[in-house]
PDB file of C-alpha atoms in Angstrom:
ATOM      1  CA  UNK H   1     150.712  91.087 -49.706  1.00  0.00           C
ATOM      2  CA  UNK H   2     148.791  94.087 -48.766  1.00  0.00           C
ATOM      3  CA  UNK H   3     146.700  92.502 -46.382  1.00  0.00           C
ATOM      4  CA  UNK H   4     145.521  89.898 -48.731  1.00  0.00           C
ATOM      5  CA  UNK H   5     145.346  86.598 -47.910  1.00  0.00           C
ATOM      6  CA  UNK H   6     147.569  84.473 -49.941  1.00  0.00           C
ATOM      7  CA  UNK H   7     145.826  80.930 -49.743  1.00  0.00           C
ATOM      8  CA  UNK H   8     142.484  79.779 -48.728  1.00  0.00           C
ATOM      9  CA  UNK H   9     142.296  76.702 -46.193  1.00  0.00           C
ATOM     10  CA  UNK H  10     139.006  75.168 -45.548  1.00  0.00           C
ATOM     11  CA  UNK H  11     138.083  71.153 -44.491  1.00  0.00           C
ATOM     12  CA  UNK H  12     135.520  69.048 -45.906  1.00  0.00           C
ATOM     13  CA  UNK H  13     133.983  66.445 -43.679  1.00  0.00           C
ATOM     14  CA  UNK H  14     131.914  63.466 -45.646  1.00  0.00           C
ATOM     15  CA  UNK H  15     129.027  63.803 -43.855  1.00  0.00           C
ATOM     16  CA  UNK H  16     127.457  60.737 -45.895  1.00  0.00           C
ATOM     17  CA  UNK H  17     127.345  57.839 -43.441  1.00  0.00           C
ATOM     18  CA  UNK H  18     125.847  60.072 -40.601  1.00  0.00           C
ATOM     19  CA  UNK H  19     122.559  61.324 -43.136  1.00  0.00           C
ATOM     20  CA  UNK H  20     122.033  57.635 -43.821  1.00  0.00           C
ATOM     21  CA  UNK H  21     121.675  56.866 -40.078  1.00  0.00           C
ATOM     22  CA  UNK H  22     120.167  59.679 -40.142  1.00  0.00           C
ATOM     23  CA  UNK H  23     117.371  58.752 -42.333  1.00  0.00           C
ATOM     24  CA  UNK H  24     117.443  54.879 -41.431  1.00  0.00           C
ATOM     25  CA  UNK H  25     116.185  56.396 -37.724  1.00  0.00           C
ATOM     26  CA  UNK H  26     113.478  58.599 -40.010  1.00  0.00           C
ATOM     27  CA  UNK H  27     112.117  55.702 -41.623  1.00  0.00           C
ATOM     28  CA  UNK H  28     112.455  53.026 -37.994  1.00  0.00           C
ATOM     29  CA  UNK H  29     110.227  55.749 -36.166  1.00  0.00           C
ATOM     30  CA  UNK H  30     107.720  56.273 -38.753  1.00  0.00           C
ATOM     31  CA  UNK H  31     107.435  52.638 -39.489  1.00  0.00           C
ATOM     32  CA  UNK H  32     107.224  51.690 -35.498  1.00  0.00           C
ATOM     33  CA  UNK H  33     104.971  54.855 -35.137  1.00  0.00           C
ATOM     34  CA  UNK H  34     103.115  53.233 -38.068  1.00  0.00           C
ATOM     35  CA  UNK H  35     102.723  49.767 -36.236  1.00  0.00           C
ATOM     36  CA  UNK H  36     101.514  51.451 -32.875  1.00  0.00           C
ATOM     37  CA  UNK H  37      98.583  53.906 -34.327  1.00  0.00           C
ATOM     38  CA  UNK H  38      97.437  50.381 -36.798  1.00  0.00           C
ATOM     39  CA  UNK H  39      97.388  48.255 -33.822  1.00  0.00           C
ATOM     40  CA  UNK H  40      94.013  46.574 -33.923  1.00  0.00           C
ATOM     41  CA  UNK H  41      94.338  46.694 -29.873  1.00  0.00           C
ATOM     42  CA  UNK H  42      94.067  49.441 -27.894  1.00  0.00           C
ATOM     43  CA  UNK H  43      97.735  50.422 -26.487  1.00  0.00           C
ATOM     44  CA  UNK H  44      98.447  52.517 -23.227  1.00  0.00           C
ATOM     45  CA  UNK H  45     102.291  53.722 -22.581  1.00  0.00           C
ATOM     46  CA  UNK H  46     102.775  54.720 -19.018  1.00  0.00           C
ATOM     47  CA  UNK H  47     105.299  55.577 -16.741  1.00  0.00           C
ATOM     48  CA  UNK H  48     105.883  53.737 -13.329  1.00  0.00           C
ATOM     49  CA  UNK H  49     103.602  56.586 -11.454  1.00  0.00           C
ATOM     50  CA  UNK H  50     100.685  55.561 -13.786  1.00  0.00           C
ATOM     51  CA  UNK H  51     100.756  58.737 -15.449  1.00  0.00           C
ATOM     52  CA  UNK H  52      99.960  57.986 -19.031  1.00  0.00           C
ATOM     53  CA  UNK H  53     102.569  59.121 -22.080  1.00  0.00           C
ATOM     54  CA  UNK H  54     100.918  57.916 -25.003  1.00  0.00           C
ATOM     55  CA  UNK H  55      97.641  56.176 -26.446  1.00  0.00           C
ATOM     56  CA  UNK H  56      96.816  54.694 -30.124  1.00  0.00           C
ATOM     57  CA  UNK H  57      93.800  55.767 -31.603  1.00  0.00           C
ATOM     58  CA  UNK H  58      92.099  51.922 -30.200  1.00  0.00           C
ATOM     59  CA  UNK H  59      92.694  53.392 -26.884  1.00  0.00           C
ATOM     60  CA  UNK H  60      90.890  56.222 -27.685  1.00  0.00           C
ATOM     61  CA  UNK H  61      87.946  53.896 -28.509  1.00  0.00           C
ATOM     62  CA  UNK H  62      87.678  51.552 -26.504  1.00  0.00           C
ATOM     63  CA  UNK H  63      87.900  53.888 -23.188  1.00  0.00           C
ATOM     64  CA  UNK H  64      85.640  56.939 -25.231  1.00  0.00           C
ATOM     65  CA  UNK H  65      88.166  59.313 -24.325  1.00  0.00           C
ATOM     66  CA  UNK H  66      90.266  61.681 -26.834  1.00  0.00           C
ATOM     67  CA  UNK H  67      93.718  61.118 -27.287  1.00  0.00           C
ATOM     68  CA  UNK H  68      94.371  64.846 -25.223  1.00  0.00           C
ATOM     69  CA  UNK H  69      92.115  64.230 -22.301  1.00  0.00           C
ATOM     70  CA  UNK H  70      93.923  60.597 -21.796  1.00  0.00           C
ATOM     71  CA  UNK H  71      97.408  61.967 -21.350  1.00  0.00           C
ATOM     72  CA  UNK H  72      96.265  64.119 -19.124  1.00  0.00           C
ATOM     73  CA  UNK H  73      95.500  61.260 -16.855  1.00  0.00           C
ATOM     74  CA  UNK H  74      96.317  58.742 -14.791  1.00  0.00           C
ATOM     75  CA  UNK H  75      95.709  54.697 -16.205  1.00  0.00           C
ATOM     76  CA  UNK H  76      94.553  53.971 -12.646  1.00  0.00           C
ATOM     77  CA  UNK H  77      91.421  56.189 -13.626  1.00  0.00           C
ATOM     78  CA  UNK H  78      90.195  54.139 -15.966  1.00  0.00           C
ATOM     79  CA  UNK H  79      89.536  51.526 -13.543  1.00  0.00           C
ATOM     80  CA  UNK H  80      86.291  51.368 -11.489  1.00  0.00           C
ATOM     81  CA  UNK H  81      86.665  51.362  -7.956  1.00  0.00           C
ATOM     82  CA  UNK H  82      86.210  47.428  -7.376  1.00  0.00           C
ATOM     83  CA  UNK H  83      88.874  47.242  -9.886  1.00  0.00           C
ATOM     84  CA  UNK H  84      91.415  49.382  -8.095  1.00  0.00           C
ATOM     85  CA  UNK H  85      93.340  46.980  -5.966  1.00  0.00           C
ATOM     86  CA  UNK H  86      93.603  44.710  -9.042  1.00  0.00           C
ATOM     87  CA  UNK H  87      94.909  47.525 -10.818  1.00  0.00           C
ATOM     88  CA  UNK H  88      97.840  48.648  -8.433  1.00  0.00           C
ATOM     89  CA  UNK H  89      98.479  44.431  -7.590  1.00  0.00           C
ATOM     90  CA  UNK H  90      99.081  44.473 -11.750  1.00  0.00           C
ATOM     91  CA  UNK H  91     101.231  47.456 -11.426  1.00  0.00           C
ATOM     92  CA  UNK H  92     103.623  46.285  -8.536  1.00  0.00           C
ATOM     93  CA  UNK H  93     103.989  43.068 -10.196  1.00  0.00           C
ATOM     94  CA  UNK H  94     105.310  44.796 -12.981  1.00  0.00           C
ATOM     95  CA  UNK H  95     107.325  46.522 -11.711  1.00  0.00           C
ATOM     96  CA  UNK H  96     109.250  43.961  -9.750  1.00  0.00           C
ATOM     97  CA  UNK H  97     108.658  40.925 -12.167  1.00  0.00           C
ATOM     98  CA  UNK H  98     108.608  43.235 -15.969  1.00  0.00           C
ATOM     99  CA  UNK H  99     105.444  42.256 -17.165  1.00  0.00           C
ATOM    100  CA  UNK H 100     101.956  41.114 -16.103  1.00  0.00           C
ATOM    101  CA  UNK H 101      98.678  39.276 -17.687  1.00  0.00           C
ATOM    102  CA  UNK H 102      95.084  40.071 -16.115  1.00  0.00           C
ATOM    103  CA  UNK H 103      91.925  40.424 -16.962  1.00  0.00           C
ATOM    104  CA  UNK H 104      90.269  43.686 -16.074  1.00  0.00           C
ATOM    105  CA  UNK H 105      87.198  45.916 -16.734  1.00  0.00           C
ATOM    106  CA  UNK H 106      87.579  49.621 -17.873  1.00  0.00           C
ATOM    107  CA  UNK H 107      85.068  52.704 -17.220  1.00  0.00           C
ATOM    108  CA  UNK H 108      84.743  54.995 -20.017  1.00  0.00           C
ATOM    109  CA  UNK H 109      83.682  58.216 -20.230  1.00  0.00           C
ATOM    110  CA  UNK H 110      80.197  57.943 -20.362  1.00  0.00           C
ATOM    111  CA  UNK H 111      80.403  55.659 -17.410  1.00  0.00           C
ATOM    112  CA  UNK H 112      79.636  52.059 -19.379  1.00  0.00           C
ATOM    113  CA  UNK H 113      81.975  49.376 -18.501  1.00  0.00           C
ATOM    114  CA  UNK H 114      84.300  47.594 -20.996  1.00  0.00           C
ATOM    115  CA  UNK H 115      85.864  44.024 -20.052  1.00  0.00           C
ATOM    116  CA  UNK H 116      89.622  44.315 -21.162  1.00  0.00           C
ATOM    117  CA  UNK H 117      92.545  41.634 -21.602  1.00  0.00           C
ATOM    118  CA  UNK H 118      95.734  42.932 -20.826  1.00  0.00           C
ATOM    119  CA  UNK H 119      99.078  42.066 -21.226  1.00  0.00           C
ATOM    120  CA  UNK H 120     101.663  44.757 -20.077  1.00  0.00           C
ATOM    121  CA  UNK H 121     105.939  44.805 -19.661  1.00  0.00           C
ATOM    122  CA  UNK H 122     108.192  46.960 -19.181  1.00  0.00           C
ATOM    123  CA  UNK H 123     109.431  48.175 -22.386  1.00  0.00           C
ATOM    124  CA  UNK H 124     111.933  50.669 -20.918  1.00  0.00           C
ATOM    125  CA  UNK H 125     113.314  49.918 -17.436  1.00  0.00           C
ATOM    126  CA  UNK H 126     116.086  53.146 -17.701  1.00  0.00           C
ATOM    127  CA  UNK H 127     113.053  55.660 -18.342  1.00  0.00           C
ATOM    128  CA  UNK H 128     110.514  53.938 -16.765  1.00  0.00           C
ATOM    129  CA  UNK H 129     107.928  52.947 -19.427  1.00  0.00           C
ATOM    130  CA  UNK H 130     104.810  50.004 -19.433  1.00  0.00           C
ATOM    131  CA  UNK H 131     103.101  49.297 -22.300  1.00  0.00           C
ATOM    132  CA  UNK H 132      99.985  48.013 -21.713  1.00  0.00           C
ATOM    133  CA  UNK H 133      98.184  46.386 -24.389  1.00  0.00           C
ATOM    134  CA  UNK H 134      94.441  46.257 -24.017  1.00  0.00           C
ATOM    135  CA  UNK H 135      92.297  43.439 -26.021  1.00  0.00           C
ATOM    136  CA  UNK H 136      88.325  44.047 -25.430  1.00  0.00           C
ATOM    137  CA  UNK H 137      86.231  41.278 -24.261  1.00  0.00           C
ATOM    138  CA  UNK H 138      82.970  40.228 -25.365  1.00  0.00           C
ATOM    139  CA  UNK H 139      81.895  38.196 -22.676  1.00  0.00           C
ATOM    140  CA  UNK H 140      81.012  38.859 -19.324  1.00  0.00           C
ATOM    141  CA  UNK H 141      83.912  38.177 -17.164  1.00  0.00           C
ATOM    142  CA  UNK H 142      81.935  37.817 -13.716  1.00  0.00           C
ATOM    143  CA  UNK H 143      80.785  35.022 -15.654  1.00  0.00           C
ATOM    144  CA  UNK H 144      84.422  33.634 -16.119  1.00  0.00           C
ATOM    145  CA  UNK H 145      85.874  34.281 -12.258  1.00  0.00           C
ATOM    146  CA  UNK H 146      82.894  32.461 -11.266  1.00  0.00           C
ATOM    147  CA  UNK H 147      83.638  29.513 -12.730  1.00  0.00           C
ATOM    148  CA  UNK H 148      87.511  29.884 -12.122  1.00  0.00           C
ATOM    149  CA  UNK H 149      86.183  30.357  -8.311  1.00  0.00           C
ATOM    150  CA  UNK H 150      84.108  26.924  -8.743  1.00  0.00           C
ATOM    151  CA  UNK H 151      86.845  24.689  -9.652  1.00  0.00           C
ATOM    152  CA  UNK H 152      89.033  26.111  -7.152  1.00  0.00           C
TER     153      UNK H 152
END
């Protein structure tokens, strides 16, 4: 022998199956990250601290912030002051019941307000992520818990 090897092993592993999960979970993220940046409403993900993880581009609108200033803040923030114990009722009941429906008003940046449907759930209970989708309203919604107030 001389110090040379005689035989060469080696092992092949088909790989195959795992590059097609691979590249279904390629295609699933791009398609769902497709679906959240083309929503036509404006989508919020938070964590249970209110700290907020990720905006669509509607979000950006309708609140007049950039996509970078908004995840560097807290959703509570973009509530005005009267609208603060609505906001943290909204968030306990999530939190305890998975989801919540309420209408709202939003402060934007340049200080205007913006009335807001919004329906948020848990969409992640072992990380603990909310998604809160935000639907702008056109009408004035003093108007509309007035009369709910009335026929109470």
């Amino acid at each position: 022998n001389n110090g040379k090897p005689i035989c060469i092993m080696s092992t092949f592993h088909d790989i195959t199956e795992k590059k097609k999960v691979e590249k279904k979970l390629i295609e699933n993220d791009r398609k769902f990250q497709n679906y959240f940046e083309h929503s036509n409403d404006a989508v919020f993900i938070t964590d249970f601290k209110g700290n907020i993880l990720d905006v669509n581009k509607n979000a950006s609108i309708l609140v007049g912030y950039n996509k970078k200033e908004l995840l560097n803040m807290k959703f509570s923030t973009l509530y005005p002051i009267k609208e603060l114990v609505k906001c943290s009722n909204a968030f306990h009941q999530i939190i305890t019941k998975g989801s919540s429906r309420f209408i709202s008003i939003f402060q934007k940046l340049d200080g205007s307000l913006v009335n807001v449907d919004i329906s948020a759930s848990i969409v992640d209970k072992n990380k603990n992520i909310i998604q809160f989708i935000s639907r702008y309203l056109e009408y004035d919604i003093s108007i509309v818990n007035k009369k709910i107030t009335i026929k109470r």
